[in-house]
């Protein structure tokens, strides 16, 4: 008989609910527009006792969920399509331990390869974590553990060989209709709650704000953060004011971040957000903390960031891929563009190339989508989507409209030529959503015509950056609209006070280094405490 131990610890924004043999957390909307949230989500899965039944129920919903079902044969568990809530497991003989905390048991040892990967990527890919013999479930899979077997079955993939064969106008009509349906259902599910949008100067978060305005939903608050007067802030404010929504700006200053890295609150946040597997986001930590402490937004507010519309729309085709890469070329580009936070030795590059190759071995369909599917399986869930932890940590819920299954399904089947230059996505948003609402502002709309001397300066600046060490290039030549250098410098100083030196080669690199040293310090302190007691 299967012996199982389930430890579920985190009840910040979303809380765990139990109904009979089901434990669940999240908020979903079914194909008929019905919402299931918290306890009603657990009710939704209450009578499921087979893999087939589990897959059927999951196939009818979109949104955010993590579900564990205890059956007569053993356990079944599954996460949604974007890893909204991480779940970890460790197996031994005929027993399994499940937890939403990666430190499942005492005295865990670091996995050396995973530590190196975290330092150069910012997260751990696949099922691995920073600890030996502790694994994370992957998105879009149902996992089963019983007396007979332990296996995972994918219920979702972004890969396809089937592409839509209709005109561009028909495609645009279909996308517009999908957007309307998604937001009509979402507005119904909100039941009047306040929507809080981290509004940048880009298109994804603007799309969300625009769709709520388009459908007459007034209970919306927008905010921006970072360096005062930055271009993102300027466009964000213009969009919010044009739509008639309140707008707040939270400046990231040295005084605001001073000492934050050594507070118990931040360490609790990092434990929750990074969880020995994913990247922790700091950039709007201070903004959300201020909104919470100053009671700017109600406690039942729902945050709605714009992840991950740009990738679905084709941002990878702008400057990374062209669509005709073979497997080896895709691997090389993943290594180049994702494994770049810290230098790798030739042997380390070879090891990670083998790891990525094994991940791609399960890929099928059109290889033009392989790079994006890897991003949607790894970097987006474990970095960008994982940014929602900051909302949860301060007690709020979130919902990601652009991860709706109907939007994802639409974009995986549009012809590749529509993704190149992101031309289809941007065109539909500009002409059908932004223009009617008078918010078709471009990031470069206020840029003056460049003189010969300005063009020459930019060219020389780019050439100089290539010649300089990465740390110097980052410190003096990289733009920093979110003021990431301010809080990364504070992270660096917090470790320096402990006698630990961090290399300053970029904000994300500093964060990755800081987290590994933080875990090592915790482990060493625990060893000292145990030896002295």
PDB file of C-alpha atoms in Angstrom, residues 58-167:
ATOM      1  CA  UNK A  58      -8.895  19.830 -16.307  1.00  0.00           C
ATOM      2  CA  UNK A  59      -9.723  20.033 -20.000  1.00  0.00           C
ATOM      3  CA  UNK A  60     -12.910  21.980 -19.239  1.00  0.00           C
ATOM      4  CA  UNK A  61     -11.260  24.797 -17.282  1.00  0.00           C
ATOM      5  CA  UNK A  62      -8.797  27.657 -17.606  1.00  0.00           C
ATOM      6  CA  UNK A  63      -7.083  29.631 -14.882  1.00  0.00           C
ATOM      7  CA  UNK A  64      -4.942  28.816 -11.877  1.00  0.00           C
ATOM      8  CA  UNK A  65      -5.023  25.604  -9.869  1.00  0.00           C
ATOM      9  CA  UNK A  66      -3.085  22.990  -7.975  1.00  0.00           C
ATOM     10  CA  UNK A  67      -5.008  19.841  -7.066  1.00  0.00           C
ATOM     11  CA  UNK A  68      -4.115  16.726  -5.060  1.00  0.00           C
ATOM     12  CA  UNK A  69      -6.490  13.761  -5.094  1.00  0.00           C
ATOM     13  CA  UNK A  70      -6.152  10.776  -2.777  1.00  0.00           C
ATOM     14  CA  UNK A  71      -7.577   7.613  -4.383  1.00  0.00           C
ATOM     15  CA  UNK A  72      -7.788   3.977  -3.337  1.00  0.00           C
ATOM     16  CA  UNK A  73      -4.751   3.230  -5.510  1.00  0.00           C
ATOM     17  CA  UNK A  74      -2.614   6.183  -4.407  1.00  0.00           C
ATOM     18  CA  UNK A  75      -2.214   9.863  -5.254  1.00  0.00           C
ATOM     19  CA  UNK A  76      -2.904  11.992  -8.316  1.00  0.00           C
ATOM     20  CA  UNK A  77      -1.820  15.606  -8.561  1.00  0.00           C
ATOM     21  CA  UNK A  78      -1.634  18.276 -11.233  1.00  0.00           C
ATOM     22  CA  UNK A  79      -0.797  21.918 -11.767  1.00  0.00           C
ATOM     23  CA  UNK A  80      -2.212  24.257 -14.390  1.00  0.00           C
ATOM     24  CA  UNK A  81      -0.668  25.347 -17.692  1.00  0.00           C
ATOM     25  CA  UNK A  82       1.639  28.010 -16.212  1.00  0.00           C
ATOM     26  CA  UNK A  83       2.819  26.549 -12.854  1.00  0.00           C
ATOM     27  CA  UNK A  84       0.793  29.032 -10.819  1.00  0.00           C
ATOM     28  CA  UNK A  85       1.506  27.084  -7.635  1.00  0.00           C
ATOM     29  CA  UNK A  86       4.644  24.933  -7.301  1.00  0.00           C
ATOM     30  CA  UNK A  87       4.444  21.469  -5.754  1.00  0.00           C
ATOM     31  CA  UNK A  88       7.386  19.328  -4.682  1.00  0.00           C
ATOM     32  CA  UNK A  89       7.785  15.626  -4.037  1.00  0.00           C
ATOM     33  CA  UNK A  90      10.284  13.122  -2.759  1.00  0.00           C
ATOM     34  CA  UNK A  91       9.865   9.364  -3.090  1.00  0.00           C
ATOM     35  CA  UNK A  92      11.421   6.459  -1.261  1.00  0.00           C
ATOM     36  CA  UNK A  93      10.453   2.827  -1.859  1.00  0.00           C
ATOM     37  CA  UNK A  94       6.642   2.791  -1.668  1.00  0.00           C
ATOM     38  CA  UNK A  95       6.227   6.167   0.017  1.00  0.00           C
ATOM     39  CA  UNK A  96       5.908   9.722  -1.218  1.00  0.00           C
ATOM     40  CA  UNK A  97       6.087  13.090   0.480  1.00  0.00           C
ATOM     41  CA  UNK A  98       4.301  16.040  -1.142  1.00  0.00           C
ATOM     42  CA  UNK A  99       4.703  19.662  -0.112  1.00  0.00           C
ATOM     43  CA  UNK A 100       4.330  23.181  -1.440  1.00  0.00           C
ATOM     44  CA  UNK A 101       7.654  23.911   0.289  1.00  0.00           C
ATOM     45  CA  UNK A 102      10.814  22.547  -1.356  1.00  0.00           C
ATOM     46  CA  UNK A 103      12.509  21.878   1.981  1.00  0.00           C
ATOM     47  CA  UNK A 104      10.426  18.737   2.331  1.00  0.00           C
ATOM     48  CA  UNK A 105      12.634  17.130   4.966  1.00  0.00           C
ATOM     49  CA  UNK A 106      15.579  17.896   7.207  1.00  0.00           C
ATOM     50  CA  UNK A 107      19.263  17.886   6.248  1.00  0.00           C
ATOM     51  CA  UNK A 108      18.861  18.206   2.498  1.00  0.00           C
ATOM     52  CA  UNK A 109      22.007  18.345   0.397  1.00  0.00           C
ATOM     53  CA  UNK A 110      22.481  20.741  -2.493  1.00  0.00           C
ATOM     54  CA  UNK A 111      22.522  19.375  -6.025  1.00  0.00           C
ATOM     55  CA  UNK A 112      25.728  20.848  -7.464  1.00  0.00           C
ATOM     56  CA  UNK A 113      24.565  20.902 -11.095  1.00  0.00           C
ATOM     57  CA  UNK A 114      21.306  22.589 -10.109  1.00  0.00           C
ATOM     58  CA  UNK A 115      23.157  25.254  -8.132  1.00  0.00           C
ATOM     59  CA  UNK A 116      25.308  26.046 -11.173  1.00  0.00           C
ATOM     60  CA  UNK A 117      22.177  26.162 -13.351  1.00  0.00           C
ATOM     61  CA  UNK A 118      20.417  28.511 -10.945  1.00  0.00           C
ATOM     62  CA  UNK A 119      23.388  30.866 -10.940  1.00  0.00           C
ATOM     63  CA  UNK A 120      23.435  31.081 -14.735  1.00  0.00           C
ATOM     64  CA  UNK A 121      19.677  30.895 -15.512  1.00  0.00           C
ATOM     65  CA  UNK A 122      17.946  32.067 -12.343  1.00  0.00           C
ATOM     66  CA  UNK A 123      15.865  28.910 -11.901  1.00  0.00           C
ATOM     67  CA  UNK A 124      16.191  25.147 -12.139  1.00  0.00           C
ATOM     68  CA  UNK A 125      14.824  23.580 -15.311  1.00  0.00           C
ATOM     69  CA  UNK A 126      12.805  20.395 -15.639  1.00  0.00           C
ATOM     70  CA  UNK A 127      11.807  18.447 -12.539  1.00  0.00           C
ATOM     71  CA  UNK A 128      14.986  19.186 -10.579  1.00  0.00           C
ATOM     72  CA  UNK A 129      15.360  21.575  -7.642  1.00  0.00           C
ATOM     73  CA  UNK A 130      18.379  22.902  -5.772  1.00  0.00           C
ATOM     74  CA  UNK A 131      18.178  19.867  -3.473  1.00  0.00           C
ATOM     75  CA  UNK A 132      19.086  16.269  -4.188  1.00  0.00           C
ATOM     76  CA  UNK A 133      16.134  13.869  -4.354  1.00  0.00           C
ATOM     77  CA  UNK A 134      13.551  16.661  -4.204  1.00  0.00           C
ATOM     78  CA  UNK A 135      11.642  17.286  -7.418  1.00  0.00           C
ATOM     79  CA  UNK A 136       9.032  19.717  -8.703  1.00  0.00           C
ATOM     80  CA  UNK A 137       6.012  18.771 -10.761  1.00  0.00           C
ATOM     81  CA  UNK A 138       5.945  20.306 -14.208  1.00  0.00           C
ATOM     82  CA  UNK A 139       3.189  22.401 -15.704  1.00  0.00           C
ATOM     83  CA  UNK A 140       0.527  20.814 -17.860  1.00  0.00           C
ATOM     84  CA  UNK A 141       0.991  17.305 -16.442  1.00  0.00           C
ATOM     85  CA  UNK A 142      -0.986  14.875 -14.313  1.00  0.00           C
ATOM     86  CA  UNK A 143       1.251  12.817 -12.037  1.00  0.00           C
ATOM     87  CA  UNK A 144       0.157   9.554 -10.451  1.00  0.00           C
ATOM     88  CA  UNK A 145       1.820   7.578  -7.656  1.00  0.00           C
ATOM     89  CA  UNK A 146       0.471   4.145  -6.767  1.00  0.00           C
ATOM     90  CA  UNK A 147       1.542   0.649  -5.782  1.00  0.00           C
ATOM     91  CA  UNK A 148       1.983  -0.178  -9.440  1.00  0.00           C
ATOM     92  CA  UNK A 149       3.647   2.855 -10.924  1.00  0.00           C
ATOM     93  CA  UNK A 150       4.851   6.445 -10.790  1.00  0.00           C
ATOM     94  CA  UNK A 151       4.244   8.356 -13.990  1.00  0.00           C
ATOM     95  CA  UNK A 152       3.391  11.731 -15.465  1.00  0.00           C
ATOM     96  CA  UNK A 153       1.000  12.303 -18.340  1.00  0.00           C
ATOM     97  CA  UNK A 154       0.969  15.617 -20.248  1.00  0.00           C
ATOM     98  CA  UNK A 155      -2.463  17.096 -20.806  1.00  0.00           C
ATOM     99  CA  UNK A 156      -1.244  20.242 -22.592  1.00  0.00           C
ATOM    100  CA  UNK A 157       1.406  21.203 -25.135  1.00  0.00           C
ATOM    101  CA  UNK A 158       2.202  24.300 -27.175  1.00  0.00           C
ATOM    102  CA  UNK A 159       3.529  22.172 -30.038  1.00  0.00           C
ATOM    103  CA  UNK A 160       1.469  21.424 -33.120  1.00  0.00           C
ATOM    104  CA  UNK A 161       1.681  20.500 -36.786  1.00  0.00           C
ATOM    105  CA  UNK A 162      -1.770  21.933 -37.407  1.00  0.00           C
ATOM    106  CA  UNK A 163      -1.970  25.564 -38.476  1.00  0.00           C
ATOM    107  CA  UNK A 164      -5.059  27.672 -39.103  1.00  0.00           C
ATOM    108  CA  UNK A 165      -5.775  28.209 -42.792  1.00  0.00           C
ATOM    109  CA  UNK A 166      -7.951  31.319 -42.904  1.00  0.00           C
ATOM    110  CA  UNK A 167      -7.414  34.909 -43.993  1.00  0.00           C
TER     111      UNK A 167
END
